[in-house]
Amino acid sequence: MAENGGASQWYRLDNAGVLYSALQKETYSAIYRFSAVMDRPVDRQALQRAVDKTMPRFPTFRVRIKRGAFWYYFEPNDAPGPYVKDDISNPCQPVRFQEDNGWLVRFYSYDCRISVEVFHAVSDGGGALVLFRTLLAVYLRELGHAIPNTCGVLDVDAPPRQEELEDAYGRYAQGKGRRMKHRGKAYQNTGTPEPFYTFNVTMGFCSVLQLKQKAGEYGVSITEYLTAVLMKVILDKQHREAPRRELPVALAIPINLRAWFPSETLRNFILTARPVVDPSLGEYTFEEVLSQVHHMLRLSVDRKRMRAELTGNVRFTQNRLLQIVPIALKNPVMALGYRIAGVRPYSGTYTNPGAFAVPPEMAPHIRRMEVILGQATIPRVHCASISYGDIMEITFAGTQKETDTERDFFRFLIRDGVAVKVESNRTE
Amino acid sequence: MPYCVHCGVELDATAAFCPLCHTKVLDLSQLPDPAAAQPFPTQRGEVAPVAKQELALLITAMLACVAACCGILNLFLRPDRGWSLYVIGAAVMLWLWIVPPLLARGMHLLLRLLVDVVAVGLYIYLISVDLDGKAWFWGLAAPIILWGGAVLLLLGLVLRVYRRSVITTLTILIGSLGVFLFGVEYLIDHWLCAAWEPSWSLVVLTICVGLVIPLIIVRRIPSLREEARKRFHL
Ligand SMILES: [Zn+2]
């Protein structure tokens, strides 16, 4: 079998992809969703035409995942589709590799909303947003608007470029590698699980201007401010539960490495930062949490350390011993490793891909953007936010019945003088 | 524009309650319009649990294959003895143990235990028929199987209630093992000499009680319990 850059033949999963595919099961979803709410109800036929025109330009999304003897691999998917489907109330359902013609990307429409769901082994949020932006541009062109190929909209008539297909982890894995050292258990912030395949999504909308002003008063960025609010409400929640010993509260914050290691890849290229506050040392005020988060997030974007960590991760999957372990044995081991290194040390995830930029010609047709992270391995909420124009959208999504985290989070914003509007798919 | 009176957040015009605190929206001048477009679709994406069906199919195929192969081999190897029936019976028993719980998600504990016990009983019964052992089957094997099933049922029910604590689980497990073996000796004695003289099972039971006592003490005294939790990360 010949391996090449990824356009027309099989290729290996990147480092993050290896992990997400090994973890995939019925009660965990490495699927995330981006939605655009348009200015008028979606034209399904036009959207399907746009999908059909856009997908060939993105070969790394036009794949199916195959199980080799030792590793999963991707191969081009020439099956019909993917088809635009009617949207459902429980988004981000776990992917099944054999079903839906093997597609790892899904498209939905509901009223004015266009949604794309992507399996994380295929690409990270940064890559998926390039696909989505281009799709929206092609869709608006189908409706008769003139949209130029600027501001990150790719030309769907041009062939895919080699740089977009690269495994950026592999390219930057040089020098000394270092794996993360062992991290202690964090407060788990779990709740009562809902029945099978119920997924509670609550979205809050607020003004970017108000948030910027508020964050400015504290002298931090919006991401830092929202991270600190989330940590503070989780700290307070743990304190209310009055455990014997309060555990540290830590969040997983994905960092887009493209900003530090130039790459145009449309595959995964992220690492995780871990701001942490230990309440067993004493009660932290919001300002103190904010200052911790502010400095920790800045410390974690150290180019040398990030390179050492990603190199360590790449070296780990290149380990000779691990290479020859059959995949059936490797998956449970990796799942256990993820529990220890990826779930236990964190109280939750917060990801903020930032502002969604579009060409000015597109702007009037999009009202707002939304993002949802799929269900965690345990019943707890994951938080994600995206801004478009003056609307910051913040989503809490999880499989737990309780609403404590999101309720306290939005109440905190209200008390801090930021107006919030809330929508949810909860029915009771 | 409705607002939640508790949270202060603005709600969607179609919202009947606040999704954060479940407070009902009570604005008589402007009731939510159920016909208006909801912010989220109401139709749920349903999916059949497939993965387990495939596993069940695979296990069924494997067991059936083993049974068939042994049946055929029996025709050539010592055809005077029906030895393959033992293998086939074991395959049926394993199938009853593994496959129904895989297919029926959330199978009731009682039903599952019943199926398992009946499977074991049937298998032993067939063996007893082959060996002309009707007497020992009804006199000894059946009571032991029933006794084991009863202990398991009790264990299952109790563990369902006390699932949270590792110490309690351990206590109950050790305790029921002792009780089970105690009953086994009673049944054996009863069958062999119609008189009950507890000997080895009394030793086992004492060992179990000895193991359980410290656990109960640890469980009972809060400071010890906390200490154990701390040391063993329970
Ligand atoms: Zn409320």
PDB file of C-alpha atoms in Angstrom, chain A residues 26 86-90 93 96 99 110-111 113 196-199 201-203 244 372 403 406-407 410-411 414 420-428, chain B residues 3-4 6-13 17 19-22 37-51 54 105 226 229-230 233:
ATOM      1  CA  GLU A  26     -21.583   4.841  22.342  1.00  0.00           C
ATOM      2  CA  ASP A  86     -33.293  17.379   9.022  1.00  0.00           C
ATOM      3  CA  ASP A  87     -31.822  18.666  12.242  1.00  0.00           C
ATOM      4  CA  ILE A  88     -32.392  16.761  15.474  1.00  0.00           C
ATOM      5  CA  SER A  89     -32.859  17.907  19.063  1.00  0.00           C
ATOM      6  CA  ASN A  90     -29.932  15.829  20.384  1.00  0.00           C
ATOM      7  CA  GLN A  93     -24.345  11.972  18.462  1.00  0.00           C
ATOM      8  CA  ARG A  96     -20.409   4.929  14.097  1.00  0.00           C
ATOM      9  CA  GLU A  99     -22.967   3.653   9.332  1.00  0.00           C
ATOM     10  CA  TYR A 110     -33.380  23.586  10.609  1.00  0.00           C
ATOM     11  CA  ASP A 111     -35.344  26.754   9.959  1.00  0.00           C
ATOM     12  CA  ARG A 113     -29.823  27.266  10.892  1.00  0.00           C
ATOM     13  CA  PHE A 196     -29.274   6.921  26.568  1.00  0.00           C
ATOM     14  CA  TYR A 197     -28.697   9.486  23.830  1.00  0.00           C
ATOM     15  CA  THR A 198     -30.221  12.464  25.578  1.00  0.00           C
ATOM     16  CA  PHE A 199     -28.037  15.516  25.179  1.00  0.00           C
ATOM     17  CA  VAL A 201     -27.695  21.935  25.184  1.00  0.00           C
ATOM     18  CA  THR A 202     -28.039  25.407  26.661  1.00  0.00           C
ATOM     19  CA  MET A 203     -26.837  28.443  24.744  1.00  0.00           C
ATOM     20  CA  ARG A 244     -14.198  16.219  52.917  1.00  0.00           C
ATOM     21  CA  ILE A 372     -21.430  22.676  20.487  1.00  0.00           C
ATOM     22  CA  THR A 403     -28.182  22.804  35.262  1.00  0.00           C
ATOM     23  CA  GLU A 406     -24.626  26.932  33.281  1.00  0.00           C
ATOM     24  CA  ARG A 407     -27.135  28.582  35.642  1.00  0.00           C
ATOM     25  CA  PHE A 410     -24.964  33.028  33.275  1.00  0.00           C
ATOM     26  CA  ARG A 411     -26.163  34.447  36.598  1.00  0.00           C
ATOM     27  CA  ILE A 414     -25.775  39.047  34.701  1.00  0.00           C
ATOM     28  CA  VAL A 420     -27.547  37.349  28.527  1.00  0.00           C
ATOM     29  CA  LYS A 421     -30.229  35.686  26.446  1.00  0.00           C
ATOM     30  CA  VAL A 422     -30.658  31.937  26.920  1.00  0.00           C
ATOM     31  CA  GLU A 423     -32.002  29.215  24.633  1.00  0.00           C
ATOM     32  CA  SER A 424     -32.059  25.494  25.291  1.00  0.00           C
ATOM     33  CA  ASN A 425     -33.208  22.179  23.874  1.00  0.00           C
ATOM     34  CA  ARG A 426     -34.301  21.045  27.339  1.00  0.00           C
ATOM     35  CA  THR A 427     -37.946  20.094  27.436  1.00  0.00           C
ATOM     36  CA  GLU A 428     -38.411  19.952  31.181  1.00  0.00           C
TER      37      GLU A 428
ATOM     38  CA  TYR B   3     -37.087  37.293  31.346  1.00  0.00           C
ATOM     39  CA  CYS B   4     -36.475  34.757  34.106  1.00  0.00           C
ATOM     40  CA  HIS B   6     -34.697  34.291  39.207  1.00  0.00           C
ATOM     41  CA  CYS B   7     -31.788  34.317  36.792  1.00  0.00           C
ATOM     42  CA  GLY B   8     -32.332  37.659  35.120  1.00  0.00           C
ATOM     43  CA  VAL B   9     -31.578  36.172  31.715  1.00  0.00           C
ATOM     44  CA  GLU B  10     -33.663  36.948  28.679  1.00  0.00           C
ATOM     45  CA  LEU B  11     -35.591  33.949  27.362  1.00  0.00           C
ATOM     46  CA  ASP B  12     -36.782  32.961  23.928  1.00  0.00           C
ATOM     47  CA  ALA B  13     -40.293  34.151  23.060  1.00  0.00           C
ATOM     48  CA  PHE B  17     -39.863  27.908  31.425  1.00  0.00           C
ATOM     49  CA  PRO B  19     -33.890  26.316  31.086  1.00  0.00           C
ATOM     50  CA  LEU B  20     -31.479  27.298  33.862  1.00  0.00           C
ATOM     51  CA  CYS B  21     -33.737  27.117  36.930  1.00  0.00           C
ATOM     52  CA  HIS B  22     -36.989  25.630  35.537  1.00  0.00           C
ATOM     53  CA  ALA B  37     -40.547  28.432  15.442  1.00  0.00           C
ATOM     54  CA  GLN B  38     -38.714  26.927  18.400  1.00  0.00           C
ATOM     55  CA  PRO B  39     -35.017  27.731  18.666  1.00  0.00           C
ATOM     56  CA  PHE B  40     -34.184  24.015  18.522  1.00  0.00           C
ATOM     57  CA  PRO B  41     -35.757  21.161  16.571  1.00  0.00           C
ATOM     58  CA  THR B  42     -38.082  18.970  18.633  1.00  0.00           C
ATOM     59  CA  GLN B  43     -37.499  15.808  16.633  1.00  0.00           C
ATOM     60  CA  ARG B  44     -35.014  13.476  18.333  1.00  0.00           C
ATOM     61  CA  GLY B  45     -32.424  11.507  16.432  1.00  0.00           C
ATOM     62  CA  GLU B  46     -32.999   7.900  17.458  1.00  0.00           C
ATOM     63  CA  VAL B  47     -30.418   5.234  16.965  1.00  0.00           C
ATOM     64  CA  ALA B  48     -30.589   1.494  17.442  1.00  0.00           C
ATOM     65  CA  PRO B  49     -27.889   0.043  19.655  1.00  0.00           C
ATOM     66  CA  VAL B  50     -26.104  -1.996  17.006  1.00  0.00           C
ATOM     67  CA  ALA B  51     -22.644  -2.707  18.315  1.00  0.00           C
ATOM     68  CA  GLU B  54     -22.998  -7.651  16.247  1.00  0.00           C
ATOM     69  CA  ARG B 105     -30.520  -3.638  27.174  1.00  0.00           C
ATOM     70  CA  GLU B 226     -12.342   8.791  56.257  1.00  0.00           C
ATOM     71  CA  ARG B 229     -10.834   6.557  52.024  1.00  0.00           C
ATOM     72  CA  LYS B 230      -7.843   8.831  52.195  1.00  0.00           C
ATOM     73  CA  HIS B 233      -8.524   6.659  47.470  1.00  0.00           C
TER      74      HIS B 233
END
